[in-house]
Amino acid sequence: MKHALLLATAFGCAAMTASADELVFSSWGGTTQDAQAEHWAGPFTEQTGITVLNDGPTDYGKIKAMVEAGSVAWDVADVEFDWALQAGQQGLLEPLDFSVIDRDALDPRFVSDYAVGSFYYSFVLGYNPASFGADTPASLADLFDTERFPGKRTFYKWSAPGVIEAALLADGVPADELYPLDLDRAFAKLDTIKSDIIWWSGGAQSQQLIASGEAPMGLLWNGRLSALQADGLDVGIVWDQNITAADALVVPKGAPDREAAMRFIAAATAAQPQADFAAATGYAPINVDSPALMDPELRATLPDAQSAPQVNADMAYWAEHRDEIGTRWYAWQAQ
């Protein structure tokens, strides 16, 4: 396998470019992109002879600027699924070629004309048992109960599906009545613990906060908690009302090698690469045939084995409202 992880510092001055037998893939860095390089890019290169150059981190402003300038450096990008839906509507993405990509093999929750899921995950309540006695948190309501469970809480810093839904569920909103989101009610619920919130902006930070006990409880990506458990740390995961979201693979409009991009997406979303990536990260595969290829014990730890208590974030709703929600989210944080 041949790959390189380089960080582009600014559009126009450090954008990675590919030659005829190369393809540029942008993702978010860290262990997730390491796993994408190993389980998707490596086998793809072996099959096709096309080297995948890993770039990143993905930047939505950069994609928009590249497309509008007619100078796109990325062939494939890993993005949030709700952003992908919005970007497709805004003409920033190439339509996907489903004569190359096997649409029928993919979880229909995470497929559109412009994007297919790269993996899906759940926001779950995670906690450090050492910070509590025999009475440990068991629901999203407990996440907001600082009298019964004293201590800081940690939440994802950026505006995205997850925290708003968790606040509403904790406040008693039925899962099937979450949308349209009642932002007044959600922020009122978050107000009750605002002074106790420590924000995490990346997965590694969320792990550190829980593992150290600085924030003994929080809403985290399930894979980050599974990784702590795999490292031997005693952390609790509450799957009740786990909230699903997904990353997506997209091709920016005007990508240098559209044909190779479609082949890469087809390969990355095939059953075995999805199963291998899921085993490495703890995130669920998008390919519906992948679970059968996985160790049953490992498969039981993934979000797709927790479908009964699962709450699906409405990606289409977020795509339509992500800008207005984001404006209010950051204004509330700054207050």
XYZ file of C-alpha atoms in Angstrom:
335
model
C 0.000 0.000 0.000
C 1.273 3.404 -0.867
C -0.312 6.454 0.596
C 0.609 9.803 2.051
C -1.161 11.886 4.665
C -0.572 15.541 3.983
C -2.391 18.535 5.362
C -3.338 21.275 2.961
C -2.866 24.571 4.762
C -4.948 26.751 2.479
C -6.738 26.472 -0.807
C -4.554 27.559 -3.668
C -1.225 27.246 -1.924
C -1.028 23.659 -0.709
C -3.800 21.797 -2.512
C -2.667 18.308 -3.362
C -2.783 17.459 -7.042
C -2.887 14.044 -8.607
C -1.230 12.667 -11.705
C -2.942 10.313 -14.163
C -2.593 7.246 -11.962
C -3.411 8.993 -8.702
C -6.571 10.054 -6.899
C -6.930 12.550 -4.032
C -9.166 11.626 -1.117
C -9.943 14.124 1.616
C -11.119 13.082 5.055
C -10.899 14.198 8.675
C -7.548 12.787 9.759
C -6.822 10.766 12.892
C -7.524 7.100 13.374
C -10.594 7.187 11.125
C -8.614 8.326 8.099
C -5.860 5.863 8.984
C -8.468 3.079 8.803
C -9.868 4.430 5.533
C -6.353 4.409 4.081
C -5.689 0.858 5.229
C -9.009 -0.801 4.447
C -10.274 1.207 1.472
C -7.387 2.937 -0.277
C -4.861 0.139 0.050
C -7.001 -2.592 -1.514
C -8.252 -0.157 -4.161
C -4.701 0.605 -5.213
C -3.875 -3.094 -5.357
C -6.916 -3.731 -7.560
C -6.601 -0.766 -9.903
C -3.027 0.519 -9.761
C -4.388 3.933 -8.842
C -2.563 5.459 -5.873
C -4.775 7.240 -3.348
C -3.267 10.424 -1.954
C -4.820 11.244 1.411
C -5.468 14.913 2.058
C -7.442 16.873 4.604
C -8.963 17.827 6.839
C -12.159 18.157 4.848
C -13.242 21.786 4.721
C -16.657 22.775 3.347
C -15.566 26.328 2.581
C -12.644 24.960 0.621
C -14.863 22.642 -1.426
C -17.197 25.523 -2.281
C -14.261 27.765 -3.195
C -12.660 25.099 -5.374
C -15.892 24.389 -7.233
C -16.677 28.061 -7.797
C -13.124 28.714 -8.969
C -13.229 25.738 -11.334
C -10.072 24.407 -9.739
C -10.986 21.289 -7.791
C -8.131 19.343 -6.236
C -10.094 16.607 -4.446
C -11.608 13.667 -6.319
C -13.496 12.224 -3.326
C -14.271 13.759 0.046
C -15.613 12.329 3.294
C -18.234 14.769 4.608
C -21.175 14.818 7.010
C -24.261 13.331 5.413
C -26.558 16.299 6.036
C -23.977 18.623 4.472
C -23.800 16.273 1.482
C -27.546 16.553 0.952
C -27.368 20.332 1.120
C -24.315 20.539 -1.159
C -25.974 18.317 -3.747
C -28.937 20.683 -3.860
C -26.550 23.628 -4.231
C -24.765 22.163 -7.251
C -21.463 21.583 -5.483
C -21.313 17.841 -6.157
C -21.190 15.458 -9.070
C -24.122 13.040 -9.328
C -22.940 9.555 -8.435
C -22.715 6.866 -11.088
C -24.806 3.984 -9.796
C -23.870 1.871 -12.782
C -20.484 1.659 -11.013
C -21.588 1.928 -7.370
C -23.884 -0.883 -6.182
C -26.741 1.152 -4.746
C -28.842 -1.913 -3.935
C -26.190 -3.163 -1.504
C -26.204 0.024 0.579
C -28.301 0.994 3.591
C -31.030 3.162 1.990
C -30.974 5.555 4.951
C -27.617 6.786 3.738
C -27.939 7.001 -0.033
C -28.831 9.957 -2.246
C -28.168 10.890 -5.859
C -25.040 12.787 -4.752
C -23.774 10.887 -1.723
C -23.472 7.454 -0.199
C -22.648 6.777 3.409
C -19.042 6.020 4.189
C -19.976 4.654 7.634
C -22.566 5.400 10.249
C -22.268 5.953 13.939
C -24.326 6.662 16.990
C -24.145 9.370 19.570
C -24.359 7.475 22.856
C -24.192 8.323 26.517
C -20.738 7.374 27.753
C -19.524 7.517 31.330
C -16.630 6.742 33.607
C -17.861 4.257 36.254
C -15.097 5.245 38.665
C -16.822 8.607 39.074
C -20.042 7.053 40.296
C -21.118 4.473 42.823
C -23.469 1.603 42.239
C -25.987 4.013 40.717
C -24.726 4.580 37.169
C -26.423 6.608 34.406
C -28.771 4.679 32.161
C -30.635 7.210 30.050
C -30.300 10.556 28.296
C -32.374 12.036 31.108
C -29.563 11.070 33.492
C -27.163 13.072 31.341
C -29.001 16.212 32.426
C -29.490 15.198 36.051
C -26.581 16.859 37.863
C -28.121 16.360 41.304
C -28.201 12.593 41.042
C -25.023 12.407 38.934
C -22.776 15.354 39.813
C -19.929 16.384 37.538
C -19.153 17.912 34.190
C -20.752 16.800 30.930
C -19.056 16.793 27.562
C -20.805 17.452 24.258
C -19.790 17.871 20.622
C -18.836 21.491 20.052
C -19.947 21.878 16.469
C -23.467 22.310 15.156
C -24.536 18.886 13.892
C -27.223 16.267 14.461
C -26.970 14.771 17.938
C -26.915 17.141 20.893
C -30.147 18.982 20.036
C -31.945 15.658 19.649
C -30.474 14.360 22.918
C -31.686 17.408 24.831
C -35.213 17.012 23.488
C -35.315 13.281 24.184
C -34.045 13.894 27.706
C -36.810 16.449 28.165
C -39.447 13.873 27.281
C -40.081 14.471 23.592
C -41.059 11.149 21.958
C -38.581 9.963 19.351
C -41.203 10.015 16.615
C -42.068 13.642 17.393
C -38.552 15.110 17.309
C -39.007 16.899 13.987
C -39.372 19.733 13.344
C -36.872 20.383 16.122
C -38.190 22.570 18.931
C -35.064 24.665 19.350
C -36.536 26.809 22.139
C -37.184 23.693 24.205
C -33.803 22.153 23.344
C -31.821 25.225 24.366
C -33.905 25.609 27.524
C -32.931 22.047 28.451
C -29.281 22.695 27.650
C -29.449 25.865 29.757
C -30.059 23.688 32.836
C -26.518 22.278 32.631
C -24.718 24.911 30.556
C -22.238 25.769 33.330
C -21.331 22.072 33.574
C -20.575 21.532 29.873
C -17.073 20.955 28.527
C -17.093 20.962 24.725
C -15.139 18.440 22.702
C -14.149 19.317 19.167
C -12.476 16.083 18.127
C -12.828 12.414 18.967
C -9.513 12.108 20.793
C -10.475 14.973 23.101
C -13.782 13.314 23.959
C -11.912 10.147 24.946
C -9.482 12.052 27.139
C -12.280 13.845 28.974
C -14.119 10.618 29.809
C -11.046 8.526 30.563
C -9.573 11.118 32.918
C -12.886 11.744 34.644
C -12.624 15.469 33.965
C -16.047 15.043 32.428
C -17.315 11.723 33.812
C -20.310 11.690 31.498
C -21.050 12.875 27.975
C -22.509 12.324 24.529
C -19.850 10.716 22.324
C -19.412 8.864 19.054
C -19.804 5.192 19.905
C -16.545 4.221 18.206
C -14.503 6.407 20.521
C -15.925 4.658 23.571
C -15.414 1.232 22.012
C -11.769 2.152 21.403
C -11.334 3.017 25.085
C -12.840 -0.328 26.062
C -10.548 -2.095 23.603
C -7.609 -0.393 25.324
C -8.761 -1.883 28.623
C -10.346 1.205 30.146
C -13.519 0.788 32.166
C -16.088 3.007 30.453
C -19.823 2.579 30.218
C -21.894 2.828 27.040
C -25.649 3.415 27.180
C -27.351 2.403 23.942
C -30.846 3.460 24.948
C -31.957 6.107 22.424
C -28.636 6.023 20.563
C -28.834 8.724 17.894
C -27.579 7.785 14.445
C -25.751 10.011 11.992
C -23.402 9.277 9.129
C -20.452 10.410 7.111
C -20.762 10.348 3.346
C -18.542 9.999 0.304
C -19.015 12.688 -2.347
C -17.346 13.869 -5.535
C -16.916 17.647 -5.731
C -18.248 19.196 -8.942
C -15.448 19.314 -11.482
C -13.251 16.732 -9.739
C -10.132 15.956 -11.801
C -10.842 12.256 -12.292
C -14.570 11.597 -11.953
C -14.331 8.051 -13.317
C -11.662 7.003 -10.825
C -13.650 8.687 -8.050
C -16.688 6.533 -8.809
C -14.545 3.413 -8.833
C -13.021 4.365 -5.484
C -16.454 4.931 -3.912
C -17.646 1.607 -5.316
C -14.639 -0.140 -3.782
C -14.870 1.663 -0.414
C -18.545 0.769 -0.004
C -18.168 -2.870 -1.026
C -18.959 -5.512 1.569
C -15.479 -6.604 2.683
C -13.850 -3.139 2.939
C -16.857 -1.911 4.892
C -16.641 -4.900 7.229
C -12.896 -4.401 7.746
C -13.324 -0.688 8.417
C -16.130 -1.373 10.894
C -14.000 -3.907 12.750
C -11.176 -1.379 13.003
C -13.232 1.606 14.139
C -16.395 0.423 15.886
C -18.558 2.310 13.402
C -21.278 0.519 11.489
C -20.935 -0.576 7.855
C -23.109 0.947 5.161
C -23.100 -2.177 3.007
C -25.941 -4.455 4.105
C -23.876 -7.550 3.282
C -20.964 -6.572 5.550
C -22.328 -7.775 8.918
C -22.358 -11.378 7.681
C -18.607 -11.100 7.068
C -17.822 -9.986 10.604
C -17.079 -11.776 13.848
C -20.458 -12.053 15.637
C -19.006 -10.929 18.957
C -17.555 -7.798 17.394
C -20.633 -7.165 15.306
C -22.717 -7.085 18.497
C -20.819 -3.969 19.632
C -21.763 -1.881 16.570
C -24.680 0.534 16.187
C -26.447 -1.696 13.663
C -26.839 -4.261 16.446
C -28.627 -1.627 18.535
C -31.450 -0.841 16.145
C -34.316 -1.413 18.604
C -33.515 1.557 20.886
C -32.158 3.612 17.970
C -33.273 7.113 17.018
C -32.438 8.168 13.470
C -31.451 11.798 13.100
C -33.359 13.298 10.166
C -30.610 14.183 7.713
C -32.978 15.811 5.230
C -34.292 18.118 7.950
C -30.759 19.045 8.947
C -29.766 19.649 5.337
C -32.608 22.134 4.988
C -32.046 23.876 8.335
C -28.350 23.401 9.145
C -27.448 27.057 8.508
C -30.153 28.538 10.744
C -29.537 25.937 13.455
C -25.814 26.653 13.286
C -26.341 30.397 13.643
C -28.416 29.906 16.758
C -26.122 27.192 18.139
C -22.996 29.340 18.103
C -24.832 32.418 19.378
C -26.089 30.328 22.334
C -22.611 29.006 23.055
C -21.220 32.543 23.094
C -23.818 33.860 25.562
